[in-house]
Each structure stands twice: as structure tokens, then as C-alpha cells.
């Protein structure tokens, strides 16, 4: 396999990404990715393992702080090396094309496509509560969402941008409705004895796994760094503002839950958002929030599809065997081929989830270990590039270096370990898929 001497070595005459996105578009994208369906499911898991209100609220605040630490590291990388490949580009510069190839393979076959299928299943599950289509209802809705949103992204960045703004508005509106209902309208839950003393319990490490899963996705901003206007100046602001909005929403939502229900009720509920609205407004309220959660999942799916196509595009730019993925449509301002391949793989994963009869859980297990492995390597790349390329202009530098990135590295390592310990067969399938890419790399290198 031929490896590029310099990443993204393309002719200047070929269409390339242009700075067409404003800061508000990037913020909408990040919020749309992160504030997805997970926030409507993980609070019950957090409550079951935290055991007290201080531990619950503290875990969500800590998750926001850890995300900001990660954002500081990514802001340095994204402003020093703006590129549509994001993590892929940083790994190429720091560790060479082979590891970058594995990452691009993982995004195309595991990480991004698994996330698309996961979110599509959430959309399908909630739409099935509203308008069931039979035994395979959730899968039908999931496949339809993948096809529709992939087509929308292939049409062009302008249509995608406007659609994302509308979906993110509905998404945040739904969460704000739940917050208002819990804090202002619902009767207070009866006081009960604390489930645990001292806040942080022996299960707090597991709590952090669920919390950071819910915060996941803010790093997708790196994939639009080449399309963000004044990206070198605004990337840090975009990340911090986005995470600040997300942390505020998450903490307020959990405050609303704690005011309305006991910790035991939260822990026992499989759908805390619907349960909260059921308490406030009955079954009609539960139906309304199901619609809004479906819109939330759709917003996140659309945002992940948009950013995922960019990393596959970067892979096509660098590796001749995938050159057809590296074609950018100047008329549409979008990588059409990369989006279509990504959509096809996501549909295959929807089929896998259908066969296992537990689509959401299967996709979580499938993506987690591979995701955290490459997140860890990207964190390490900051140290490598600081040492190897000291003369590169860095408009933003991580404060308290090297302590801040070391904290980020330690967090990624812990989540990698946890994703292997706490998941099942899906994790093995995801790792096996990554090994297929390694085998392909080995075969092509020998030819």
C-alpha cells in the first residue's frame, strides 16, 4: 500500500472544503450530536449506581468538566491543524499513515456508522410508541432515517445546515420542556432516606462511564474545522460554549427528575423523560415527549452523518485504494461518495441490530472499545506533535501543559478499560471488525 508523504496531498485545482459554517452552525452541530437520546436513558443508570442526589448532580458536573478538559486539547489540535479529517489528520501527523488508516477504517466500519445505527434505533424505538409498523417497526424507522438523512446530506451543506438548526431547536426545546415540567409544574416527590452516605459510592466509576457516554460527541467539531469561518479564532469558543450549554441542560434535567421522583423511582424507570411527563400531564404528555425524543435522535443522527462523511473523505484523499471516497462535490459542498458508502454500512448495522433483536444495546457494545482506543491515541498525539513540530503556529495552547492533557489521557484509558469490562459480545464484534482493517492493511502492505 502506498502511503502519502503529506496528509491531504491533493491538486490545488480540485474542489476542497470552504469556510461556509458560522459559529452558530458549529454550536448547533455539537449540541445536536451530544444532546441526543442518551440523556433520556442514562439518568436511571446513574441514579441506580450513585445512590444520592449530591453524587448524581456531582457526576453530571464532573462529566462536563472532563469534557472541557478534552475540548482544550482538541482546540489546540484543531486550530493548529484545521482539516476535514479531524482525529484522522492528527493521527497521521503524529503516528503515520498506518494507524491513521486503521482509524479511518474504524470510523467507516465501527465508530461513526455504529453511532448512526444506534441513534437511528432510538428514533425507531420512540416512533414505534407513536405509530407502530409491526414486528420490525423500529428497524423500518431506523433504516428510513438513515436513508433520508444520508440523501439530505448528499444534496448539499446548505440544506443540511438548515435542517440541523431546525432539528437542534426541537431537540433543545424538548429537554427544556422536561426541565420546566419537573421544576415548575410537577408535585415534589416525598422525602425519603438517603440511599448512600457521603455522596460518592464504590460504584462511582461505573457512574462516570454512563455520564461520559452521554457527553460523547463534542469532539466532532474537529471534522468541520476547515469549514468553520475564522476557525483558528473561534474553535475554542465554539467548544466551550457548546459544552457549557450541554452541562447546564443535563444538570437542570437531573434536578427536575430529583424534584419529581425519588432516586429509587428514577433508577427503576426505563424511560425517565416519559415518566416525568406522565406524572405532570398524563399519557398525552408521555406521547408528546416521545415525539420530541424521536426528533432529538433524528437531530443527532443527522449531525453524525454530516461529520462522518468528512473523515471518510480524508481517507480517500490519502489512500489510492479508496480514492473514490476522496471526491468532493464543489457544487454541493459535500463528499457525496463518502456519505453514500457510510449510509450503506450503517444500513448493514441496522440489519445486524435487527438480527440480535436488541439494536441499541448491540450498537453501544459494538462501538465503545474502538472509540475509546482511538480517542486515547488522539490525546497522546498532542504530546507527540508538540515535540515533533514545535515551530507550527498554535493559535491556542492547552493551559497547564502537560497536566491538562495527561488528565485527558488518563480518562480515555479508564474508559477504554471500562468499555471492555462492562460490555458483552457486541464489543468483541467491534474489535474483530477493527482487526479486519488491520488484516487488510497488512495484505496491501505486502503487495
Short mmCIF file of C-alpha atoms in Angstrom, two decimals:
data_model
loop_
_atom_site.label_atom_id
_atom_site.label_comp_id
_atom_site.label_asym_id
_atom_site.label_seq_id
_atom_site.Cartn_x
_atom_site.Cartn_y
_atom_site.Cartn_z
CA UNK A 1 0.00 0.00 0.00
CA UNK A 2 1.30 3.44 -0.87
CA UNK A 3 1.19 5.91 1.99
CA UNK A 4 1.08 9.66 1.49
CA UNK A 5 4.18 11.65 2.38
CA UNK A 6 1.98 14.54 3.47
CA UNK A 7 -1.68 14.18 4.51
CA UNK A 8 -4.28 15.53 2.10
CA UNK A 9 -1.83 15.87 -0.79
CA UNK A 10 -4.35 16.98 -3.41
CA UNK A 11 -4.16 19.14 -6.50
CA UNK A 12 -4.96 22.79 -5.82
CA UNK A 13 -7.36 22.72 -8.77
CA UNK A 14 -9.63 20.09 -7.22
CA UNK A 15 -12.69 21.14 -5.17
CA UNK A 16 -11.88 21.43 -1.48
CA UNK A 17 -13.88 22.31 1.65
CA UNK A 18 -14.60 26.01 2.00
CA UNK A 19 -15.34 28.01 5.19
CA UNK A 20 -19.14 28.08 4.89
CA UNK A 21 -20.18 27.44 8.51
CA UNK A 22 -20.67 30.15 11.14
CA UNK A 23 -20.04 29.63 14.85
CA UNK A 24 -23.76 29.20 15.48
CA UNK A 25 -23.83 26.35 12.94
CA UNK A 26 -20.94 24.59 14.70
CA UNK A 27 -22.57 25.05 18.11
CA UNK A 28 -25.85 23.65 16.77
CA UNK A 29 -23.94 20.70 15.34
CA UNK A 30 -22.16 19.87 18.63
CA UNK A 31 -25.27 20.32 20.77
CA UNK A 32 -27.23 18.26 18.25
CA UNK A 33 -24.76 15.39 18.46
CA UNK A 34 -24.31 15.36 22.24
CA UNK A 35 -27.81 16.15 23.50
CA UNK A 36 -29.26 13.04 21.96
CA UNK A 37 -31.35 10.16 23.17
CA UNK A 38 -28.80 9.05 25.78
CA UNK A 39 -29.79 11.80 28.23
CA UNK A 40 -33.30 10.32 28.31
CA UNK A 41 -31.98 6.86 29.24
CA UNK A 42 -28.78 7.16 31.27
CA UNK A 43 -30.14 9.13 34.29
CA UNK A 44 -31.78 5.95 35.57
CA UNK A 45 -28.47 4.07 35.31
CA UNK A 46 -26.62 6.90 37.04
CA UNK A 47 -29.19 7.03 39.85
CA UNK A 48 -29.00 3.26 40.35
CA UNK A 49 -25.23 3.40 40.91
CA UNK A 50 -24.72 6.83 42.52
CA UNK A 51 -27.28 6.40 45.27
CA UNK A 52 -27.66 10.01 46.45
CA UNK A 53 -28.66 13.36 45.00
CA UNK A 54 -25.24 15.00 45.61
CA UNK A 55 -23.49 12.11 43.84
CA UNK A 56 -25.92 12.26 40.91
CA UNK A 57 -25.57 16.01 40.37
CA UNK A 58 -21.84 15.91 41.06
CA UNK A 59 -21.31 13.23 38.43
CA UNK A 60 -23.02 15.34 35.75
CA UNK A 61 -20.97 18.40 36.69
CA UNK A 62 -17.79 16.30 36.65
CA UNK A 63 -18.69 14.95 33.22
CA UNK A 64 -18.94 18.50 31.91
CA UNK A 65 -15.57 19.43 33.43
CA UNK A 66 -13.87 16.36 31.93
CA UNK A 67 -15.39 17.22 28.56
CA UNK A 68 -13.98 20.75 28.80
CA UNK A 69 -10.53 19.30 29.57
CA UNK A 70 -10.81 17.21 26.42
CA UNK A 71 -12.07 20.22 24.46
CA UNK A 72 -8.98 22.22 25.50
CA UNK A 73 -6.78 19.51 23.97
CA UNK A 74 -8.87 19.27 20.82
CA UNK A 75 -8.94 23.05 20.42
CA UNK A 76 -5.14 23.14 20.21
CA UNK A 77 -5.10 20.35 17.62
CA UNK A 78 -7.98 21.78 15.58
CA UNK A 79 -6.62 25.32 15.44
CA UNK A 80 -3.03 24.24 14.71
CA UNK A 81 -4.11 21.68 12.08
CA UNK A 82 -7.52 22.65 10.61
CA UNK A 83 -8.57 19.76 8.39
CA UNK A 84 -11.82 17.93 7.49
CA UNK A 85 -10.24 14.67 8.68
CA UNK A 86 -10.13 15.76 12.34
CA UNK A 87 -8.66 12.98 14.51
CA UNK A 88 -7.58 11.15 11.39
CA UNK A 89 -5.35 14.03 10.37
CA UNK A 90 -3.78 14.34 13.83
CA UNK A 91 -3.06 10.60 13.99
CA UNK A 92 -1.47 10.73 10.54
CA UNK A 93 0.90 13.51 11.50
CA UNK A 94 1.75 12.01 14.90
CA UNK A 95 1.93 8.25 14.23
CA UNK A 96 1.99 7.80 10.47
CA UNK A 97 -0.45 6.67 7.82
CA UNK A 98 -0.90 3.08 9.01
CA UNK A 99 -2.52 3.98 12.31
CA UNK A 100 -4.47 6.72 10.57
CA UNK A 101 -5.71 4.18 8.05
CA UNK A 102 -6.94 1.95 10.90
CA UNK A 103 -8.73 4.91 12.44
CA UNK A 104 -10.40 5.85 9.17
CA UNK A 105 -11.38 2.20 8.68
CA UNK A 106 -12.77 2.14 12.24
CA UNK A 107 -14.82 5.31 11.68
CA UNK A 108 -16.24 3.99 8.45
CA UNK A 109 -17.00 0.46 9.71
CA UNK A 110 -17.44 0.79 13.51
CA UNK A 111 -17.40 4.17 15.26
CA UNK A 112 -19.37 6.58 13.12
CA UNK A 113 -21.56 4.06 11.36
CA UNK A 114 -22.29 2.30 14.67
CA UNK A 115 -23.31 5.63 16.21
CA UNK A 116 -25.57 6.36 13.24
CA UNK A 117 -27.27 2.98 13.61
CA UNK A 118 -27.52 3.39 17.40
CA UNK A 119 -29.25 6.75 17.12
CA UNK A 120 -31.46 5.53 14.30
CA UNK A 121 -32.65 2.69 16.55
CA UNK A 122 -33.54 5.20 19.27
CA UNK A 123 -35.58 7.11 16.69
CA UNK A 124 -37.22 3.87 15.64
CA UNK A 125 -38.00 2.78 19.20
CA UNK A 126 -39.77 6.04 20.05
CA UNK A 127 -41.58 6.32 16.73
CA UNK A 128 -42.87 2.81 17.32
CA UNK A 129 -44.52 4.07 20.53
CA UNK A 130 -46.36 6.64 18.43
CA UNK A 131 -47.13 4.79 15.17
CA UNK A 132 -46.13 1.11 15.22
CA UNK A 133 -45.47 -0.60 11.89
CA UNK A 134 -45.47 -4.22 13.02
CA UNK A 135 -42.86 -6.56 14.44
CA UNK A 136 -39.95 -4.85 12.64
CA UNK A 137 -41.27 -1.34 13.25
CA UNK A 138 -38.16 0.02 14.98
CA UNK A 139 -35.87 -1.34 12.26
CA UNK A 140 -38.05 0.07 9.49
CA UNK A 141 -37.98 3.52 11.06
CA UNK A 142 -34.23 3.24 11.69
CA UNK A 143 -33.47 2.27 8.09
CA UNK A 144 -35.74 5.03 6.80
CA UNK A 145 -33.93 7.63 8.93
CA UNK A 146 -30.51 6.52 7.63
CA UNK A 147 -31.68 6.67 4.00
CA UNK A 148 -33.46 10.03 4.32
CA UNK A 149 -30.70 11.84 6.21
CA UNK A 150 -27.91 10.42 4.04
CA UNK A 151 -29.75 11.69 0.96
CA UNK A 152 -30.24 15.09 2.59
CA UNK A 153 -26.54 15.39 3.37
CA UNK A 154 -25.62 14.32 -0.16
CA UNK A 155 -27.80 17.09 -1.61
CA UNK A 156 -25.63 19.78 -0.07
CA UNK A 157 -24.23 21.52 3.03
CA UNK A 158 -26.74 24.39 2.88
CA UNK A 159 -29.75 22.09 3.14
CA UNK A 160 -28.02 20.03 5.83
CA UNK A 161 -27.14 23.14 7.84
CA UNK A 162 -30.70 24.49 7.82
CA UNK A 163 -32.15 21.07 8.70
CA UNK A 164 -29.70 20.70 11.59
CA UNK A 165 -30.64 24.08 13.01
CA UNK A 166 -34.34 23.16 12.94
CA UNK A 167 -33.81 19.71 14.48
CA UNK A 168 -31.48 21.02 17.20
CA UNK A 169 -34.04 23.67 18.11
CA UNK A 170 -36.70 20.97 18.54
CA UNK A 171 -34.23 18.84 20.45
CA UNK A 172 -33.32 21.51 22.99
CA UNK A 173 -36.97 22.61 23.23
CA UNK A 174 -37.94 19.09 24.28
CA UNK A 175 -35.33 18.99 27.02
CA UNK A 176 -36.32 22.48 28.21
CA UNK A 177 -39.95 21.34 28.35
CA UNK A 178 -38.97 18.46 30.62
CA UNK A 179 -36.88 20.77 32.80
CA UNK A 180 -39.76 23.25 33.14
CA UNK A 181 -42.26 20.49 33.83
CA UNK A 182 -40.11 18.96 36.56
CA UNK A 183 -39.01 22.18 38.24
CA UNK A 184 -42.16 24.29 37.91
CA UNK A 185 -45.21 22.10 37.33
CA UNK A 186 -44.73 18.68 38.92
CA UNK A 187 -45.55 17.97 42.59
CA UNK A 188 -42.47 17.39 44.70
CA UNK A 189 -41.55 13.80 45.38
CA UNK A 190 -41.97 12.71 49.01
CA UNK A 191 -38.73 12.83 51.00
CA UNK A 192 -37.01 9.51 51.57
CA UNK A 193 -33.94 8.40 53.46
CA UNK A 194 -30.67 8.83 51.61
CA UNK A 195 -29.66 5.69 49.74
CA UNK A 196 -25.99 6.25 50.42
CA UNK A 197 -23.87 8.36 52.68
CA UNK A 198 -21.07 10.63 51.61
CA UNK A 199 -22.20 11.15 48.00
CA UNK A 200 -19.57 9.19 46.07
CA UNK A 201 -20.17 5.45 46.35
CA UNK A 202 -17.99 2.47 45.39
CA UNK A 203 -19.92 2.33 42.08
CA UNK A 204 -18.99 5.90 41.08
CA UNK A 205 -16.55 4.68 38.44
CA UNK A 206 -19.41 2.96 36.65
CA UNK A 207 -21.49 6.14 37.01
CA UNK A 208 -18.77 8.05 35.15
CA UNK A 209 -18.93 5.54 32.29
CA UNK A 210 -22.63 6.33 31.77
CA UNK A 211 -22.17 10.07 32.21
CA UNK A 212 -19.28 10.37 29.73
CA UNK A 213 -21.22 8.24 27.25
CA UNK A 214 -23.97 10.87 27.44
CA UNK A 215 -21.46 13.71 26.92
CA UNK A 216 -19.82 11.94 23.97
CA UNK A 217 -19.68 13.64 20.58
CA UNK A 218 -18.31 17.13 21.28
CA UNK A 219 -15.06 16.18 19.51
CA UNK A 220 -16.93 16.03 16.19
CA UNK A 221 -16.27 19.77 15.88
CA UNK A 222 -12.75 18.87 14.71
CA UNK A 223 -14.18 17.49 11.46
CA UNK A 224 -15.59 20.84 10.40
CA UNK A 225 -12.52 22.90 11.36
CA UNK A 226 -11.71 23.51 7.67
CA UNK A 227 -15.30 24.65 7.00
CA UNK A 228 -15.68 26.95 10.03
CA UNK A 229 -15.32 30.66 9.38
CA UNK A 230 -12.34 32.06 11.31
CA UNK A 231 -11.89 28.56 12.70
CA UNK A 232 -8.48 29.32 14.23
CA UNK A 233 -10.04 32.10 16.30
CA UNK A 234 -13.46 30.66 17.09
CA UNK A 235 -12.94 26.90 17.61
CA UNK A 236 -12.21 27.18 21.33
CA UNK A 237 -15.22 29.44 21.85
CA UNK A 238 -17.43 27.03 19.91
CA UNK A 239 -16.36 24.05 22.03
CA UNK A 240 -16.58 25.77 25.42
CA UNK A 241 -19.95 27.39 24.68
CA UNK A 242 -21.35 24.11 23.38
CA UNK A 243 -20.21 22.08 26.40
CA UNK A 244 -21.41 24.82 28.75
CA UNK A 245 -24.89 24.68 27.21
CA UNK A 246 -24.91 20.88 27.36
CA UNK A 247 -23.75 20.72 31.00
CA UNK A 248 -26.38 23.26 32.06
CA UNK A 249 -29.15 21.30 30.34
CA UNK A 250 -28.01 17.99 31.84
CA UNK A 251 -27.76 19.30 35.41
CA UNK A 252 -31.13 21.06 35.20
CA UNK A 253 -32.77 17.94 33.77
CA UNK A 254 -31.46 15.83 36.61
CA UNK A 255 -32.60 18.46 39.12
CA UNK A 256 -36.07 18.23 37.57
CA UNK A 257 -36.03 14.44 37.90
CA UNK A 258 -34.86 14.59 41.53
CA UNK A 259 -37.59 17.09 42.40
CA UNK A 260 -40.32 14.99 40.78
CA UNK A 261 -39.28 11.42 41.62
CA UNK A 262 -37.37 9.60 44.31
CA UNK A 263 -33.96 8.18 43.45
CA UNK A 264 -35.49 4.71 43.57
CA UNK A 265 -38.17 5.72 41.04
CA UNK A 266 -35.59 7.25 38.72
CA UNK A 267 -33.41 4.16 38.94
CA UNK A 268 -36.34 1.84 38.18
CA UNK A 269 -37.66 3.79 35.17
CA UNK A 270 -36.58 2.65 31.68
CA UNK A 271 -37.75 5.99 30.18
CA UNK A 272 -37.37 8.78 32.72
CA UNK A 273 -38.41 11.54 30.33
CA UNK A 274 -41.73 9.89 29.51
CA UNK A 275 -42.26 9.03 33.19
CA UNK A 276 -41.71 12.65 34.23
CA UNK A 277 -44.23 13.90 31.68
CA UNK A 278 -46.67 11.16 32.67
CA UNK A 279 -46.57 12.48 36.23
CA UNK A 280 -47.15 16.06 35.08
CA UNK A 281 -49.56 15.65 32.14
CA UNK A 282 -50.66 12.03 31.92
CA UNK A 283 -50.44 9.83 28.85
CA UNK A 284 -50.77 12.75 26.44
CA UNK A 285 -47.69 14.28 27.98
CA UNK A 286 -45.82 10.99 27.62
CA UNK A 287 -46.82 10.87 23.94
CA UNK A 288 -45.63 14.43 23.36
CA UNK A 289 -42.24 13.79 24.89
CA UNK A 290 -41.88 10.62 22.82
CA UNK A 291 -42.26 12.78 19.71
CA UNK A 292 -39.63 15.21 20.95
CA UNK A 293 -37.21 12.42 21.88
CA UNK A 294 -37.66 11.00 18.37
CA UNK A 295 -36.78 14.44 16.98
CA UNK A 296 -33.76 14.56 19.28
CA UNK A 297 -32.50 11.22 17.99
CA UNK A 298 -33.05 12.42 14.42
CA UNK A 299 -31.04 15.58 15.07
CA UNK A 300 -28.13 13.59 16.46
CA UNK A 301 -28.26 11.11 13.57
CA UNK A 302 -28.13 13.94 11.05
CA UNK A 303 -25.16 15.59 12.77
CA UNK A 304 -23.18 12.33 12.98
CA UNK A 305 -23.85 11.58 9.31
CA UNK A 306 -22.55 15.05 8.36
CA UNK A 307 -19.27 14.74 10.25
CA UNK A 308 -18.71 11.05 9.47
CA UNK A 309 -18.57 11.66 5.75
CA UNK A 310 -15.68 14.09 6.25
CA UNK A 311 -13.32 11.54 7.79
CA UNK A 312 -14.05 9.01 5.02
CA UNK A 313 -13.36 11.80 2.51
CA UNK A 314 -9.96 12.42 4.15
CA UNK A 315 -9.19 8.70 3.96
CA UNK A 316 -9.91 8.75 0.23
CA UNK A 317 -7.61 11.73 -0.24
CA UNK A 318 -4.66 9.88 1.29
CA UNK A 319 -5.01 6.26 0.15
CA UNK A 320 -5.21 5.37 -3.57
CA UNK A 321 -7.28 2.23 -2.98
CA UNK A 322 -10.04 4.44 -1.53
CA UNK A 323 -9.55 7.42 -3.85
CA UNK A 324 -13.20 7.32 -4.92
CA UNK A 325 -14.11 8.32 -1.35
CA UNK A 326 -11.94 11.46 -1.62
CA UNK A 327 -14.05 13.23 -4.23
CA UNK A 328 -15.54 16.50 -3.02
CA UNK A 329 -18.54 17.95 -4.82
CA UNK A 330 -17.76 21.62 -5.33
CA UNK A 331 -21.34 22.29 -6.43
CA UNK A 332 -22.87 20.73 -3.32
CA UNK A 333 -20.00 21.44 -0.86
CA UNK A 334 -20.17 17.88 0.43
CA UNK A 335 -18.35 14.50 -0.03
CA UNK A 336 -21.14 12.60 -1.82
CA UNK A 337 -19.36 9.25 -2.34
CA UNK A 338 -18.18 9.07 1.27
CA UNK A 339 -21.70 9.80 2.52
CA UNK A 340 -23.24 7.09 0.34
CA UNK A 341 -20.75 4.42 1.50
CA UNK A 342 -21.24 5.46 5.12
CA UNK A 343 -25.00 5.15 4.67
CA UNK A 344 -24.65 1.68 3.21
CA UNK A 345 -22.54 0.45 6.14
CA UNK A 346 -24.97 2.00 8.63
CA UNK A 347 -27.85 0.14 6.95
CA UNK A 348 -25.90 -3.11 7.29
CA UNK A 349 -25.51 -2.41 11.02
CA UNK A 350 -29.24 -1.74 11.31
CA UNK A 351 -29.69 -5.23 9.89
CA UNK A 352 -27.24 -6.60 12.47
CA UNK A 353 -29.17 -4.92 15.26
CA UNK A 354 -32.40 -6.34 13.88
CA UNK A 355 -30.99 -9.87 13.89
CA UNK A 356 -29.83 -9.56 17.52
CA UNK A 357 -33.27 -8.15 18.48
CA UNK A 358 -31.60 -5.54 20.69
CA UNK A 359 -30.37 -2.86 18.32
CA UNK A 360 -29.48 -0.05 20.74
CA UNK A 361 -27.54 -2.20 23.21
CA UNK A 362 -25.74 -4.08 20.43
CA UNK A 363 -24.58 -0.84 18.83
CA UNK A 364 -23.32 0.59 22.16
CA UNK A 365 -21.24 -2.52 22.75
CA UNK A 366 -20.08 -2.55 19.13
CA UNK A 367 -18.66 0.98 19.12
CA UNK A 368 -17.35 1.68 22.65
CA UNK A 369 -13.94 -0.08 22.86
CA UNK A 370 -12.79 1.01 19.41
CA UNK A 371 -13.93 4.59 20.02
CA UNK A 372 -12.06 4.97 23.31
CA UNK A 373 -8.88 3.38 21.92
CA UNK A 374 -8.59 5.99 19.18
CA UNK A 375 -9.70 8.78 21.49
CA UNK A 376 -6.76 7.79 23.71
CA UNK A 377 -4.35 7.83 20.76
CA UNK A 378 -5.58 11.26 19.68
CA UNK A 379 -4.92 12.57 23.18
CA UNK A 380 -1.39 11.16 23.04
CA UNK A 381 -0.87 12.78 19.62
CA UNK A 382 -0.93 16.21 21.28
CA UNK A 383 2.30 15.35 23.13
CA UNK A 384 3.89 13.86 20.01
CA UNK A 385 3.09 16.85 17.80
CA UNK A 386 4.24 19.37 20.40
CA UNK A 387 7.65 17.65 20.44
CA UNK A 388 7.91 16.81 16.72
CA UNK A 389 6.56 20.05 15.24
CA UNK A 390 7.47 22.83 17.71
CA UNK A 391 7.51 25.52 15.01
CA UNK A 392 3.87 25.03 13.93
CA UNK A 393 1.77 28.09 14.75
CA UNK A 394 -0.66 27.24 17.58
CA UNK A 395 -3.30 29.97 17.94
CA UNK A 396 -4.47 28.21 21.10
CA UNK A 397 -2.31 26.27 23.55
CA UNK A 398 -3.61 23.93 26.24
CA UNK A 399 -3.28 25.63 29.64
CA UNK A 400 -1.29 23.90 32.40
CA UNK A 401 0.53 21.71 29.89
CA UNK A 402 1.33 18.82 30.42
CA UNK A 403 -1.05 18.27 33.37
CA UNK A 404 -4.24 19.03 31.44
CA UNK A 405 -3.63 16.61 28.55
CA UNK A 406 -2.31 13.97 30.99
CA UNK A 407 -5.66 14.10 32.79
CA UNK A 408 -7.39 13.64 29.45
CA UNK A 409 -5.18 10.65 28.59
CA UNK A 410 -5.91 9.01 31.95
CA UNK A 411 -9.65 9.47 31.45
CA UNK A 412 -9.55 7.93 27.97
CA UNK A 413 -7.53 4.95 29.26
CA UNK A 414 -10.05 4.36 32.03
CA UNK A 415 -13.00 4.49 29.62
CA UNK A 416 -11.23 2.07 27.26
CA UNK A 417 -10.80 -0.40 30.11
CA UNK A 418 -14.38 0.09 31.27
CA UNK A 419 -15.82 -0.40 27.79
CA UNK A 420 -14.16 -3.81 27.61
CA UNK A 421 -15.10 -4.85 31.14
CA UNK A 422 -18.73 -3.72 31.19
CA UNK A 423 -19.83 -4.72 27.66
CA UNK A 424 -20.64 -8.03 26.03
CA UNK A 425 -20.50 -9.78 22.66
CA UNK A 426 -21.01 -6.54 20.73
CA UNK A 427 -17.62 -5.28 21.88
CA UNK A 428 -15.94 -8.41 20.53
CA UNK A 429 -17.60 -7.90 17.14
CA UNK A 430 -16.41 -4.29 17.06
CA UNK A 431 -12.83 -5.26 17.91
CA UNK A 432 -12.97 -8.05 15.32
CA UNK A 433 -14.08 -5.53 12.69
CA UNK A 434 -11.08 -3.36 13.54
CA UNK A 435 -8.82 -6.40 13.15
CA UNK A 436 -10.25 -6.96 9.66
CA UNK A 437 -8.94 -3.50 8.80
CA UNK A 438 -5.57 -4.41 10.27
CA UNK A 439 -5.52 -7.54 8.12
CA UNK A 440 -6.38 -5.51 5.03
CA UNK A 441 -3.57 -3.11 5.88
CA UNK A 442 -1.10 -5.98 6.25
CA UNK A 443 -2.11 -7.62 2.97
CA UNK A 444 -1.92 -4.39 1.00
CA UNK A 445 1.47 -3.53 2.53
CA UNK A 446 2.93 -6.85 1.34
CA UNK A 447 1.63 -6.46 -2.22
#
